[in-house]
Every structure is written in structure tokens, then in C-alpha cells.
Short mmCIF file of C-alpha atoms and ligand atoms in Angstrom, two decimals:
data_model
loop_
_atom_site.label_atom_id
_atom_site.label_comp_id
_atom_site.label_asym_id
_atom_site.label_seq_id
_atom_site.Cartn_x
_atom_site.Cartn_y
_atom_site.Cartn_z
CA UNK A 1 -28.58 -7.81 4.52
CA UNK A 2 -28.64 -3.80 5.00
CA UNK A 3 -28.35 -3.67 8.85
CA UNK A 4 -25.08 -4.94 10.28
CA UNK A 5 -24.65 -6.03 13.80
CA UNK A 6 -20.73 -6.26 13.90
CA UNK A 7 -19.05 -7.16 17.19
CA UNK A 8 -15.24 -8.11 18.19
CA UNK A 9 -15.34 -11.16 19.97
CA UNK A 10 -11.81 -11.90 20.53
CA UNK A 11 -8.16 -12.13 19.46
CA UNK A 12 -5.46 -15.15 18.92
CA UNK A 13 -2.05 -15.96 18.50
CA UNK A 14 -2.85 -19.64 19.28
CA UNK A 15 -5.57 -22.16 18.27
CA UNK A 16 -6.46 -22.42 21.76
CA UNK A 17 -7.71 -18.51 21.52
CA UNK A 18 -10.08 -18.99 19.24
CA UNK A 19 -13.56 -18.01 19.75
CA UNK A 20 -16.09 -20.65 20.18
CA UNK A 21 -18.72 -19.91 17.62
CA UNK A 22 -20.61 -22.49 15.03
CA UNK A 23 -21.60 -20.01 12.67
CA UNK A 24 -20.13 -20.18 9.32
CA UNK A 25 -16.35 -18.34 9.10
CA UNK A 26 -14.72 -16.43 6.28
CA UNK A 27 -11.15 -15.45 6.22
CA UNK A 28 -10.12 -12.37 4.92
CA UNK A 29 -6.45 -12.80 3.66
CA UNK A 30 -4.26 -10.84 1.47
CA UNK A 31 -0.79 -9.13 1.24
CA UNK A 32 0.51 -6.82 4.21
CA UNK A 33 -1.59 -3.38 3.16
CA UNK A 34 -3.79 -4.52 0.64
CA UNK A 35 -6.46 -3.57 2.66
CA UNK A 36 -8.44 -6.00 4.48
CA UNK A 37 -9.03 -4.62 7.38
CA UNK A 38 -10.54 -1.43 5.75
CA UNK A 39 -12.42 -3.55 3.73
CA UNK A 40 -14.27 -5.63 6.45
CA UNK A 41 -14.77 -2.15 8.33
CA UNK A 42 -16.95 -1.17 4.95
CA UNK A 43 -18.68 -4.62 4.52
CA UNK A 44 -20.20 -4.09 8.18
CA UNK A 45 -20.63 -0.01 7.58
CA UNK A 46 -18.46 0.58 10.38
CA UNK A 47 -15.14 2.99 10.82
CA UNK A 48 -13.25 1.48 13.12
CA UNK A 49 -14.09 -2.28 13.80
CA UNK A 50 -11.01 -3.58 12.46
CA UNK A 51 -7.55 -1.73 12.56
CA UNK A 52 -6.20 0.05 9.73
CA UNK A 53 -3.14 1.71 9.30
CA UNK A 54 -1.14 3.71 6.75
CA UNK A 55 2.27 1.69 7.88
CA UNK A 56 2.01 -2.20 6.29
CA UNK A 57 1.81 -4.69 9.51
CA UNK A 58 -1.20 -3.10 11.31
CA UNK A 59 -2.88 -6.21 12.23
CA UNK A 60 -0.65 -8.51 13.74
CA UNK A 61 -3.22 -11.30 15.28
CA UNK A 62 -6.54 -13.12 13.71
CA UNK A 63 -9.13 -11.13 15.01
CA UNK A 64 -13.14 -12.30 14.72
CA UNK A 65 -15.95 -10.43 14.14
CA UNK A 66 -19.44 -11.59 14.78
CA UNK A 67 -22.40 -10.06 12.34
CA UNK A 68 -25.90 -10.43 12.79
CA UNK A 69 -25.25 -13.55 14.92
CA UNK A 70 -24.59 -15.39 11.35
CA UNK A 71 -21.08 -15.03 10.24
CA UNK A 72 -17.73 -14.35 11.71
CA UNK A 73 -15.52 -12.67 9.91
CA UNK A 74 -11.97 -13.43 10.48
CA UNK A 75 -9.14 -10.27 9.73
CA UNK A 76 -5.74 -11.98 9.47
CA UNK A 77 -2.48 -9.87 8.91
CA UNK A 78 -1.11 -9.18 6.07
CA UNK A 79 1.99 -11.07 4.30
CA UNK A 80 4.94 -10.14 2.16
CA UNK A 81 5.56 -7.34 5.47
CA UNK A 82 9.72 -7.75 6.15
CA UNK A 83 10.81 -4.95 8.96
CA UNK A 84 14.04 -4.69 9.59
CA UNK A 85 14.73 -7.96 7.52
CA UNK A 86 12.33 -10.37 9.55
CA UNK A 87 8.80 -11.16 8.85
CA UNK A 88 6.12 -9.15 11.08
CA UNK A 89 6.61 -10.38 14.94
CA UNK A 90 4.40 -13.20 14.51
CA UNK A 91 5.51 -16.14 12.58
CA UNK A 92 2.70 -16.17 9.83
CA UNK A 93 2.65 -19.68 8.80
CA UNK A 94 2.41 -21.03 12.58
CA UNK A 95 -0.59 -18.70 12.79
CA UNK A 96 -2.34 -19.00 9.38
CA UNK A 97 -1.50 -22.87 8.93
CA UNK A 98 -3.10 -24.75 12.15
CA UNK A 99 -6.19 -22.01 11.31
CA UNK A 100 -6.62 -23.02 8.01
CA UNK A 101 -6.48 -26.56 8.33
CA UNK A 102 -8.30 -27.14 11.87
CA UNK A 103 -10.54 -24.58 12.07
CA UNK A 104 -14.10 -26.06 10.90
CA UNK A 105 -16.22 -23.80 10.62
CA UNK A 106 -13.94 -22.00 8.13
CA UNK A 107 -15.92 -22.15 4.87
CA UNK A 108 -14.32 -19.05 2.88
CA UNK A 109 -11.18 -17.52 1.95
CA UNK A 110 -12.08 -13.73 0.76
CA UNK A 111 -8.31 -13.07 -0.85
CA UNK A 112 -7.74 -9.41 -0.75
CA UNK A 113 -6.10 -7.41 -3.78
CA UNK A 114 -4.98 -4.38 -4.39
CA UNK A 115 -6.27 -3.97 -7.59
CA UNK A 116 -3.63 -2.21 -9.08
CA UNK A 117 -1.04 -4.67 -8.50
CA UNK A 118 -0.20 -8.37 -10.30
CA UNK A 119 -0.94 -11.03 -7.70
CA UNK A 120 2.42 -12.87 -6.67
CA UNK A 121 3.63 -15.87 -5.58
CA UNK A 122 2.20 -15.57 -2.09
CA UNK A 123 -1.22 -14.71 -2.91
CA UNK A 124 -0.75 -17.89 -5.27
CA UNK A 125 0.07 -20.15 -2.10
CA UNK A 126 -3.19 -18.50 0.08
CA UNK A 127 -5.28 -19.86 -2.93
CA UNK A 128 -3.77 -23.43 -3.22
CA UNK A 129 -4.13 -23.04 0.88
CA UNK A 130 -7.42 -22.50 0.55
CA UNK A 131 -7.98 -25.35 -1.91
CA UNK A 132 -5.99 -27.74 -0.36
CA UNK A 133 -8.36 -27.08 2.75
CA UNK A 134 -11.48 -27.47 0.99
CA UNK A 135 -12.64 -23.62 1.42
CA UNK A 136 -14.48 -21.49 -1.05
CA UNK A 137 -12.46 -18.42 -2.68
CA UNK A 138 -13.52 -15.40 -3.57
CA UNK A 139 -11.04 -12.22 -4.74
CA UNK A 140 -12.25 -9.08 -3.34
CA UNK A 141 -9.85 -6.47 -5.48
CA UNK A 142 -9.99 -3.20 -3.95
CA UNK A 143 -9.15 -0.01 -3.98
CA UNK A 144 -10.71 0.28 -7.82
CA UNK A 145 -11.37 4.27 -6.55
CA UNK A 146 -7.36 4.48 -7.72
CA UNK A 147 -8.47 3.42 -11.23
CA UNK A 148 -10.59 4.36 -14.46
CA UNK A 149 -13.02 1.64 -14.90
CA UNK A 150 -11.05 0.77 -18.37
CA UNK A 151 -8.01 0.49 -16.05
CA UNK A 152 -10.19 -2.09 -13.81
CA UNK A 153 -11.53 -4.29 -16.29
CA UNK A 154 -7.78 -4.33 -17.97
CA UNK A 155 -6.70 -5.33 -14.02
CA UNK A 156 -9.21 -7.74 -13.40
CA UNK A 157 -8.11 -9.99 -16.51
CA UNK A 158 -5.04 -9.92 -15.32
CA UNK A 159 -5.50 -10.96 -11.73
CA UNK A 160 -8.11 -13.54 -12.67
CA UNK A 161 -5.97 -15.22 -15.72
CA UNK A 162 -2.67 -14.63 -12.93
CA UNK A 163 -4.56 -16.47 -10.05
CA UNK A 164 -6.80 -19.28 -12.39
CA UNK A 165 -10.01 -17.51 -10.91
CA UNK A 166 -13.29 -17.20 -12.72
CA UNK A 167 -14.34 -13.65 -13.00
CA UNK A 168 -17.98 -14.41 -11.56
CA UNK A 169 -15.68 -15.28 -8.31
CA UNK A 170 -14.00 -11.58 -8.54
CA UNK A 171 -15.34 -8.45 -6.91
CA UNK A 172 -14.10 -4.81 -7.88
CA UNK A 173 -14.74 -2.79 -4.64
CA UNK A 174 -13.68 0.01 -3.15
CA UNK A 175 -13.97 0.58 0.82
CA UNK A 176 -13.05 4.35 0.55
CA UNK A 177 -15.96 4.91 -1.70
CA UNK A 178 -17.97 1.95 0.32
CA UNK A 179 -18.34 0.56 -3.53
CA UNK A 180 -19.30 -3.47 -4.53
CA UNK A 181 -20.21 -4.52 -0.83
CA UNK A 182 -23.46 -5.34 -1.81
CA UNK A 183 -22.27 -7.43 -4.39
CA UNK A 184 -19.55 -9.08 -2.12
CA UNK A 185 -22.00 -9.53 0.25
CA UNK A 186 -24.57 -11.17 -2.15
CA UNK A 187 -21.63 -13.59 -3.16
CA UNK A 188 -20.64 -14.55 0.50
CA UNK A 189 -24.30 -15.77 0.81
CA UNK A 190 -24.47 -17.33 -2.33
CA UNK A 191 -21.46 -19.38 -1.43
CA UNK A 192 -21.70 -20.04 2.48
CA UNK A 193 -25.18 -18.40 3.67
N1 GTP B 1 -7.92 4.73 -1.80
C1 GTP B 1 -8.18 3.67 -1.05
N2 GTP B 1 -7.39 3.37 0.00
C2 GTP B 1 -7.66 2.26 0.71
C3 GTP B 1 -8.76 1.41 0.38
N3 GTP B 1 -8.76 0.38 1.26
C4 GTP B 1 -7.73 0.59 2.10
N4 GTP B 1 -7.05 1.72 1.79
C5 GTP B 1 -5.87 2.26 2.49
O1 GTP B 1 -4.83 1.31 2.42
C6 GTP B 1 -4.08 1.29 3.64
C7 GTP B 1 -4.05 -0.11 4.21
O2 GTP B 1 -5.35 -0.48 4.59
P1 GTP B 1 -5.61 -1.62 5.68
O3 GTP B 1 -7.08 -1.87 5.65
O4 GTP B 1 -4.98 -1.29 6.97
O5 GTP B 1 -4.82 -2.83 5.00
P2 GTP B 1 -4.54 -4.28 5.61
O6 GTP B 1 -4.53 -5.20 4.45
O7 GTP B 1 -5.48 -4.58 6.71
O8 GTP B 1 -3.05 -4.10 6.15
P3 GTP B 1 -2.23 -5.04 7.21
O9 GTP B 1 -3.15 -5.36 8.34
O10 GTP B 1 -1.10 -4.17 7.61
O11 GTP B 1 -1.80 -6.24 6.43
C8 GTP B 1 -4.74 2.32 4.54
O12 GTP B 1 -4.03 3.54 4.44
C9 GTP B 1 -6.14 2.45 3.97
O13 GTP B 1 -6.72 3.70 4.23
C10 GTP B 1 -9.60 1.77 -0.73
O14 GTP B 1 -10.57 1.10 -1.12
N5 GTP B 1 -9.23 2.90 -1.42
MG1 MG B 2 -5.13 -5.13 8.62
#
């Protein structure tokens, strides 16, 4: 694909929010700032589809995107986000766990890493989530524009040996420099298209 239709096409807090679409879903999860919205705003070569901020806890609901009438792409908030000692306003598991499980058209779980960072204990849970719910997983790790491409590969072991991913599963991208969305994108289709 090289022209992207992108559209909003709704908000939730609750399951029955959803949008009623059939076409096949992907998830883009990840911790609070790694960023996934930025990244789904470079996958559809748009700047401001999907909210991004500079303070962690910028998108607080699921929110679906529509592209080319053949996938919606799903931007959840971030996790690991504790203001003033709570977890972001909305409870994330009461969100994230009735979506994951009941939502069928959900095919994909695009985890999203900061590549400079070890993946923890949470991102560790999204992918036993996402197996435990039958989805496909990809890694997108992003932000490789903060590191030398020695630095990368060096990274990349790391988060694949850390998260018991193959590296064929693993894409080094960068949305600032709008690097590896072809390749994300030829994966996505490979897996659900
Ligand atoms: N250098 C660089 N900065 C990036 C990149 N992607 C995102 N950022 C920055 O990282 C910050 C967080 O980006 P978001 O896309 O809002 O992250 P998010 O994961 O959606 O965050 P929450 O919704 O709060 O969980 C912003 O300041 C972005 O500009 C990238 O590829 N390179
Ligand atoms: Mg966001």
C-alpha cells in the first residue's frame, strides 16, 4: 500500500462503544510514551490522526482508525503511567481485558518499544495477553533515530531474547524519520491481510 485513507471512526471506554466494523483489527499496545500513537500517525503518513504528547498518558481511550476500508487500527493508552500515585484515570485492565478477549475481529497485537529500553514485566503480560487470546504479535521498536545502528542491532537482541520473540517478528522503525513503515506494513499483511 502507498496511499493511505486513514479515518477516526470513534472512541470507547466501554465494549458497548466500539465501532462496528468486520475488517481485520490490530492493536497497537505498549508502555505509557513509547510511542504508539506517533507511530500509527507515520504508518498512515499523517500528522495528527492520533494524539501525541510530550507528557506520558496522552491517550486515555481505545481509539479506531479505519484505512483504505481494510484495517482498523486500534491506539490504546499507554501503561506503566502512575500520576499522583494512581494509574491513568481509566482503569487499564477493565479497558484492555474485555477488548482483548471479546473483540473478534482483533487479529494483531503490534507491541510498541522504545527501543532503547529493556522490555519489563508489563510488556511481558501484553504478549502472554495476546497469546492467551489467540492474536498475532509483532514488536514495532521505535524511536531507532536515538541510536547508531550498532546500538540497534545490540537492542534488538536484547528485546527479542527479553520478550521470546523471533527477530523476523521485530521491526526497527522510527516515526520521526518515517523509517521501517514499509516493512511494518509488509508484515501486517503478511500476517492478517
Ligand atoms: N525521536 C523520536 N521521538 C519519538 C518517536 N516516536 C515518538 N516520539 C516522541 O515520544 C513522545 C511520545 O509519543 P506518543 O506517540 O505520544 O507515545 P504514546 O505511546 O502514544 O504515549 P501515551 O499515549 O501517553 O501512552 C512524543 O514526544 C513523541 O514526539 C520517534 O520515532 N523518534
Ligand atoms: Mg498515545
Amino acid at each position: 500500500m502507498n496511499y493511505y485513507d486513514a479515518k477516526w471512526i470513534g472512541s470507547s471506554a466501554t465494549k458497548s462503544q466500539w465501532p462496528n466494523t468486520t475488517y481485520p483489527e490490530m492493536v497497537f499496545a505498549g508502555r505509557s510514551n513509547a510511542g504508539k500513537s506517533s507511530l500509527i500517525n507515520a504508518l498512515v503518513n499523517r500528522k495528527n490522526l492520533a494524539y501525541e504528547g510530550k507528557t506520558p498518558g496522552k491517550t486515555r481511550l481505545l481509539n479506531f482508525f479505519t484505512v483504505n476500508d481494510k484495517y482498523v487500527l486500534t491506539d490504546a493508552p499507554g501503561y506503566g503511567y502512575a500520576k499522583g500515585g494512581k494509574q491513568t484515570s481509566i482503569d487499564f485492565g477493565e479497558l484492555m481485558e474485555p477488548y482483548f478477549r471479546e473483540r473478534k475481529q482483533l487479529k494483531l497485537l503490534i507491541l510498541v518499544l522504545d527501543i532503547r529500553r529493556v522490555p519489563n514485566e508489563d510488556d511481558k503480560r501484553m504478549i502472554e495477553y495476546a497469546k492467551g487470546n489467540h492474536l498475532a504479535i509483532l514488536g514495532a521498536c521505535t524511536k531507532s533515530d536515538k541510536l547508531s545502528r550498532n546500538q540497534q542491532l545490540s537492542q534488538l537482541k536484547i528485546i527479542s531474547d527479553t520478550l521470546g520473540i523471533r527477530k523476523e517478528s521485530l521491526v526497527v522503525c522510527s516515526s520521526m524519520k518515517k523509517t521501517g513503515m514499509e516493512e511494518l506494513w509488509k508484515l501486517i499483511e503478511e500476517t492478517i491481510g
